[in-house]
Amino acid sequence: MKQRTLTIGLVILFVALAVSAQFGLVDRYIQSVIMLMGVNIILSASLNIINGYMGEFSCGHAAFMCVGAYVSSILSVLLFADNPFLGAPLLPAYLSVVLFPVVALIGGGVAAVSGLLVAIPSFKTRGDYLAIITIAANYIVISAVENLEVIGGPRGFMGMKQVVRAMDSVAKLPWMVIWVALGAWFSVFLIRRFVSSTYGKGAVAINQDEVAAEIMSINTNKIKVAAFMLSSGLAGVAGALFAHQYGYVNAQSFNILKSTECMVMVYLGGMGSLSGSVLSAVLFTLLLEVLRPLQIIKWVIVPLILILLMQFRPEGIMGNRELPDFFPWMRKFYRFK
């Protein structure tokens, strides 16, 4: 009953947000900030699975976001927009509303499979060595995409605005706001379930002592594969939403600086805190908007924030605690049958 009440409340929130955007109560700038918050919530929470709960050190999270963005963009343009591959779209516009979530999940699925590039080397390496591997994976993905002229190469890929217009032709609604809000809620819900599962407990055991976890008959390799694939897959979904929000995608949008942003959000909120990831994503997005007039100087301040965090508050805002630790009445929303 309590879980049903929470779900109904979230549905009412999404409907209110959609109606507000529809009738101009929320302008396009605020809508874009809200969508960026949702994307950042997915990125921060998904990276927290690896860097927080499992205690690994991944520095190339944007690579999987890139994979999801390109795969979903190419697929959606093929299906619902005029494209350079086949010319006319393969499916009628009215199906775009139904199939867009499927397209985003396919992008996330391909990103999850690409997460094996990091998961398998993690069997033998940890710490600094794994960080180097993830950075290398980030550069590998970007270089591969930039050398594929069929999808635009370094010029990038576009056409996703036509897909959004196809959804608008079915019903005049702020579709991307709705999809990002649903994607953020689904990601947080899925990660919470994962953390509460046997796999999540195994990931925390690996964080505490991997050798002791193996002695206690925990299949650490299996858990690492599951954690890396879930984290990468959700990053791919975030990339799909990001690409369709802006209608254009370029490989350099997912460089090492984007991965640094993800790490800043994780460490700002607190490693091993899902509530902290959500809170830090919201605060960090607002901070970026405040710093926007500074232009290039903003990208000096972002890494500086990470340095200051490591010096003065390495545990982040929430540490490894959740909201119920501060507000006990919220514990009922964290229980699962």
Coordinates of C-alpha atoms in Angstrom, one line a residue:
M1 CA 0.0 0.0 0.0
K2 CA 2.8 2.4 0.9
Q3 CA 4.7 1.6 -2.3
R4 CA 1.5 2.1 -4.3
T5 CA 1.0 5.5 -2.7
L6 CA 4.5 6.5 -3.7
T7 CA 4.0 5.4 -7.3
I8 CA 0.7 7.3 -7.5
G9 CA 2.4 10.4 -6.1
L10 CA 5.2 10.1 -8.7
V11 CA 2.7 9.7 -11.6
I12 CA 0.8 12.8 -10.4
L13 CA 4.1 14.7 -10.3
F14 CA 4.9 13.6 -13.9
V15 CA 1.4 14.6 -15.1
A16 CA 1.7 18.0 -13.4
L17 CA 5.0 18.6 -15.0
A18 CA 3.7 17.7 -18.4
V19 CA 0.6 19.9 -18.0
S20 CA 2.7 22.8 -16.8
A21 CA 5.0 22.5 -19.8
Q22 CA 2.1 22.1 -22.2
F23 CA 0.3 25.3 -21.1
G24 CA 3.5 27.4 -21.0
L25 CA 3.8 27.5 -17.2
V26 CA 7.3 26.2 -17.5
D27 CA 9.3 27.7 -20.4
R28 CA 11.7 25.8 -22.6
Y29 CA 14.8 26.9 -20.7
I30 CA 13.5 25.5 -17.4
Q31 CA 12.4 22.4 -19.3
S32 CA 15.9 21.9 -20.6
V33 CA 17.4 22.3 -17.1
I34 CA 14.9 19.8 -15.7
M35 CA 15.8 17.3 -18.4
L36 CA 19.5 17.8 -17.8
M37 CA 18.9 17.1 -14.1
G38 CA 17.1 13.9 -15.0
V39 CA 20.0 12.7 -17.2
N40 CA 22.5 13.6 -14.6
I41 CA 20.6 11.7 -11.9
I42 CA 20.8 8.6 -14.1
L43 CA 24.5 9.1 -14.7
S44 CA 25.4 9.8 -11.1
A45 CA 23.3 7.0 -9.6
S46 CA 24.6 4.5 -12.2
L47 CA 28.3 5.3 -11.6
N48 CA 27.7 5.1 -7.9
I49 CA 27.1 1.3 -8.4
I50 CA 30.7 0.9 -9.4
N51 CA 32.6 3.7 -7.6
G52 CA 30.4 3.7 -4.5
Y53 CA 28.8 0.4 -3.6
M54 CA 31.4 -1.9 -5.2
G55 CA 34.4 0.3 -4.4
E56 CA 36.0 0.2 -7.9
F57 CA 37.5 3.2 -9.6
S58 CA 35.9 3.8 -13.0
C59 CA 36.9 7.0 -14.8
G60 CA 35.3 6.5 -18.3
H61 CA 31.6 6.4 -17.7
A62 CA 30.9 8.8 -20.6
A63 CA 32.0 6.1 -23.0
F64 CA 28.9 4.0 -22.3
M65 CA 26.7 7.1 -22.5
C66 CA 28.2 7.7 -26.0
V67 CA 27.4 4.2 -27.1
G68 CA 23.8 4.5 -25.9
A69 CA 23.4 7.9 -27.5
Y70 CA 24.6 6.8 -31.0
V71 CA 22.9 3.5 -31.1
S72 CA 19.5 4.9 -30.0
S73 CA 19.8 7.9 -32.3
I74 CA 20.7 5.9 -35.4
L75 CA 17.9 3.4 -34.7
S76 CA 15.2 6.1 -34.0
V77 CA 16.2 8.1 -37.1
L78 CA 16.0 5.0 -39.2
L79 CA 12.5 4.2 -37.9
F80 CA 10.9 7.6 -37.7
A81 CA 12.8 10.2 -39.7
D82 CA 14.1 10.9 -43.1
N83 CA 17.6 9.6 -43.0
P84 CA 20.8 9.3 -45.1
F85 CA 20.7 5.5 -44.9
L86 CA 17.3 4.5 -46.4
G87 CA 15.7 7.8 -47.2
A88 CA 12.2 7.5 -45.9
P89 CA 11.4 6.3 -42.4
L90 CA 10.6 2.6 -41.9
L91 CA 7.6 3.1 -39.6
P92 CA 4.7 5.6 -39.4
A93 CA 5.0 8.5 -37.0
Y94 CA 2.3 7.4 -34.6
L95 CA 4.4 4.4 -33.5
S96 CA 7.2 6.7 -32.3
V97 CA 5.5 7.3 -28.9
V98 CA 5.2 3.5 -28.3
L99 CA 8.6 2.5 -29.5
F100 CA 10.8 5.3 -28.3
P101 CA 11.2 3.7 -24.8
V102 CA 12.2 0.4 -26.6
V103 CA 14.7 2.3 -28.7
A104 CA 16.2 3.9 -25.6
L105 CA 16.4 0.5 -23.9
I106 CA 18.1 -1.0 -26.9
G107 CA 20.7 1.7 -26.7
G108 CA 21.2 0.9 -23.0
G109 CA 21.4 -2.8 -23.8
V110 CA 24.2 -2.3 -26.3
A111 CA 26.0 0.0 -23.8
A112 CA 25.6 -2.8 -21.2
V113 CA 27.3 -5.3 -23.5
S114 CA 30.1 -2.8 -24.2
G115 CA 30.5 -2.6 -20.4
L116 CA 32.1 -6.0 -20.6
L117 CA 35.1 -4.1 -22.0
V118 CA 35.7 -2.9 -18.5
A119 CA 34.1 -5.7 -16.5
I120 CA 36.4 -8.5 -17.7
P121 CA 39.7 -6.6 -17.1
S122 CA 38.3 -5.8 -13.6
F123 CA 38.7 -9.4 -12.7
K124 CA 42.4 -9.0 -12.3
T125 CA 42.8 -5.3 -11.6
R126 CA 41.6 -2.7 -9.1
G127 CA 42.3 0.9 -8.1
D128 CA 44.6 2.9 -10.3
Y129 CA 45.0 0.1 -12.9
L130 CA 41.2 -0.1 -13.5
A131 CA 41.0 3.7 -13.7
I132 CA 43.6 3.6 -16.5
I133 CA 41.6 0.9 -18.3
T134 CA 38.3 2.8 -18.1
I135 CA 40.0 6.0 -19.4
A136 CA 41.4 4.0 -22.3
A137 CA 37.9 2.6 -23.0
N138 CA 36.6 6.1 -23.1
Y139 CA 39.1 7.1 -25.7
I140 CA 38.6 3.9 -27.7
V141 CA 34.9 4.5 -28.0
I142 CA 35.3 8.2 -29.0
S143 CA 38.0 7.4 -31.6
A144 CA 35.9 4.6 -33.1
V145 CA 32.9 6.8 -33.4
E146 CA 34.9 9.7 -34.9
N147 CA 36.3 7.4 -37.6
L148 CA 32.9 6.0 -38.7
E149 CA 32.0 8.4 -41.5
V150 CA 28.7 6.5 -42.1
I151 CA 27.4 8.0 -38.9
G152 CA 28.9 11.5 -39.4
G153 CA 32.4 10.9 -38.0
P154 CA 33.7 14.0 -36.2
R155 CA 30.8 16.1 -37.6
G156 CA 28.4 14.2 -35.4
F157 CA 24.9 12.8 -36.1
M158 CA 21.6 14.6 -36.2
G159 CA 18.0 14.0 -37.1
M160 CA 16.6 13.2 -33.6
K161 CA 14.5 16.3 -33.7
Q162 CA 12.4 14.8 -36.4
V163 CA 11.7 11.9 -34.1
V164 CA 10.5 14.3 -31.4
R165 CA 8.4 16.0 -34.0
A166 CA 6.9 12.7 -34.9
M167 CA 5.9 12.2 -31.3
D168 CA 4.4 15.7 -31.3
S169 CA 2.3 14.9 -34.3
V170 CA 0.6 12.1 -32.3
A171 CA -0.1 14.4 -29.3
K172 CA 1.2 17.8 -28.5
L173 CA 3.0 17.1 -25.3
P174 CA 6.5 17.7 -23.9
W175 CA 7.5 14.2 -24.7
M176 CA 11.2 14.4 -23.8
V177 CA 10.4 15.9 -20.4
I178 CA 8.1 13.0 -19.7
W179 CA 10.6 10.4 -21.0
V180 CA 13.5 11.9 -19.0
A181 CA 11.4 12.0 -15.8
L182 CA 10.3 8.4 -16.3
G183 CA 13.8 7.3 -17.1
A184 CA 15.2 8.9 -14.0
W185 CA 12.6 7.3 -11.8
F186 CA 13.0 3.9 -13.4
S187 CA 16.8 4.1 -13.0
V188 CA 16.7 5.0 -9.3
F189 CA 14.1 2.3 -8.7
L190 CA 16.1 -0.3 -10.5
I191 CA 19.3 0.6 -8.7
R192 CA 17.6 0.6 -5.3
R193 CA 16.3 -2.9 -6.1
F194 CA 19.8 -4.0 -7.2
V195 CA 21.4 -2.7 -4.0
S196 CA 18.8 -4.5 -1.9
S197 CA 19.4 -7.8 -3.8
T198 CA 21.9 -10.5 -3.2
Y199 CA 24.0 -9.1 -6.0
G200 CA 24.0 -5.7 -4.3
K201 CA 25.1 -7.2 -1.0
G202 CA 27.8 -9.0 -2.9
A203 CA 29.0 -5.7 -4.4
V204 CA 29.2 -4.2 -0.9
A205 CA 31.2 -7.2 0.2
I206 CA 33.7 -6.8 -2.6
N207 CA 34.1 -3.2 -1.5
Q208 CA 34.9 -4.2 2.1
D209 CA 37.3 -7.1 1.2
E210 CA 37.3 -8.9 -2.1
V211 CA 39.4 -11.8 -0.8
A212 CA 37.1 -12.3 2.2
A213 CA 34.1 -12.2 -0.1
E214 CA 35.6 -15.0 -2.2
I215 CA 36.3 -17.0 0.9
M216 CA 32.7 -16.7 1.8
S217 CA 31.8 -18.3 -1.5
I218 CA 30.7 -15.1 -3.3
N219 CA 31.2 -15.3 -7.0
T220 CA 33.0 -11.9 -7.3
N221 CA 33.5 -12.1 -11.1
K222 CA 29.8 -12.7 -11.7
I223 CA 28.8 -9.8 -9.4
K224 CA 31.3 -7.5 -11.2
V225 CA 29.9 -8.4 -14.6
A226 CA 26.3 -7.7 -13.3
A227 CA 27.3 -4.4 -11.7
F228 CA 29.3 -3.1 -14.6
M229 CA 26.6 -4.1 -17.1
L230 CA 23.8 -2.5 -15.1
S231 CA 25.9 0.7 -14.6
S232 CA 26.9 0.9 -18.3
G233 CA 23.3 0.1 -19.5
L234 CA 21.8 2.9 -17.4
A235 CA 24.5 5.3 -18.7
G236 CA 23.5 4.2 -22.3
V237 CA 19.8 5.1 -21.5
A238 CA 21.0 8.5 -20.2
G239 CA 22.9 8.9 -23.5
A240 CA 19.8 8.1 -25.5
L241 CA 17.7 10.7 -23.6
F242 CA 20.5 13.2 -23.8
A243 CA 20.8 12.8 -27.6
H244 CA 17.1 13.2 -28.3
Q245 CA 16.8 16.1 -25.9
Y246 CA 19.3 18.1 -28.0
G247 CA 18.6 16.6 -31.4
Y248 CA 22.3 16.3 -32.2
V249 CA 25.1 14.1 -30.9
N250 CA 28.9 14.4 -31.2
A251 CA 31.5 12.0 -29.9
Q252 CA 33.4 14.9 -28.2
S253 CA 30.3 15.5 -26.0
F254 CA 31.3 12.3 -24.2
N255 CA 35.0 12.9 -23.7
I256 CA 37.0 12.6 -20.4
L257 CA 35.5 15.9 -19.2
K258 CA 32.0 14.4 -19.2
S259 CA 33.3 11.4 -17.3
T260 CA 34.8 13.9 -14.8
E261 CA 31.4 15.5 -14.4
C262 CA 30.0 12.0 -13.5
M263 CA 32.7 11.5 -10.9
V264 CA 32.2 14.9 -9.4
M265 CA 28.5 14.1 -8.9
V266 CA 29.2 10.8 -7.3
Y267 CA 31.8 12.1 -4.9
L268 CA 29.8 15.2 -4.1
G269 CA 26.7 13.2 -3.1
G270 CA 28.6 10.5 -1.3
M271 CA 29.9 7.1 -2.4
G272 CA 27.4 4.4 -1.6
S273 CA 24.5 6.8 -1.2
L274 CA 21.7 6.7 -3.8
S275 CA 20.0 9.6 -2.1
G276 CA 23.3 11.5 -2.3
S277 CA 23.6 10.8 -6.0
V278 CA 20.2 12.3 -6.7
L279 CA 20.8 15.3 -4.6
S280 CA 24.3 16.0 -6.0
A281 CA 23.0 15.6 -9.6
V282 CA 20.4 18.3 -8.9
L283 CA 22.8 20.6 -7.2
F284 CA 25.6 20.1 -9.8
T285 CA 23.2 20.8 -12.7
L286 CA 22.1 24.1 -11.0
L287 CA 25.8 25.0 -10.4
L288 CA 26.6 24.5 -14.1
E289 CA 23.7 26.8 -15.0
V290 CA 25.0 29.4 -12.6
L291 CA 28.5 29.1 -14.0
R292 CA 27.3 29.2 -17.7
P293 CA 28.2 32.9 -18.1
L294 CA 31.9 32.1 -17.3
Q295 CA 32.1 29.9 -20.5
I296 CA 35.4 28.1 -20.7
I297 CA 36.4 29.0 -17.1
K298 CA 33.5 26.8 -16.0
W299 CA 35.5 23.7 -17.2
V300 CA 38.3 24.7 -14.9
I301 CA 36.0 25.0 -11.9
V302 CA 34.4 21.6 -12.4
P303 CA 37.7 19.6 -11.9
L304 CA 38.6 22.0 -9.2
I305 CA 35.5 21.0 -7.3
L306 CA 36.6 17.4 -7.4
I307 CA 40.0 18.3 -6.0
L308 CA 38.5 20.4 -3.2
L309 CA 36.1 17.5 -2.4
M310 CA 38.9 15.0 -2.0
Q311 CA 40.8 17.4 0.2
F312 CA 38.1 18.7 2.6
R313 CA 35.1 16.3 2.5
P314 CA 36.0 13.0 0.7
E315 CA 32.8 11.4 2.1
G316 CA 30.6 13.8 0.2
I317 CA 27.3 15.4 1.3
M318 CA 25.6 12.2 2.5
G319 CA 28.5 9.9 3.0
N320 CA 27.2 6.4 2.7
R321 CA 23.9 7.3 4.3
E322 CA 20.4 7.6 2.9
L323 CA 17.6 10.0 3.5
P324 CA 15.9 7.7 6.1
D325 CA 19.0 8.1 8.3
F326 CA 18.1 11.7 8.6
F327 CA 14.3 11.4 8.3
P328 CA 13.1 8.2 9.9
W329 CA 9.5 8.6 8.5
M330 CA 10.9 7.9 5.0
R331 CA 12.0 4.4 5.9
K332 CA 8.6 3.0 4.6
F333 CA 9.5 4.1 1.1
Y334 CA 12.7 2.1 1.2
R335 CA 11.2 -1.3 2.0
F336 CA 10.6 -3.9 -0.6
K337 CA 8.7 -7.1 -0.3

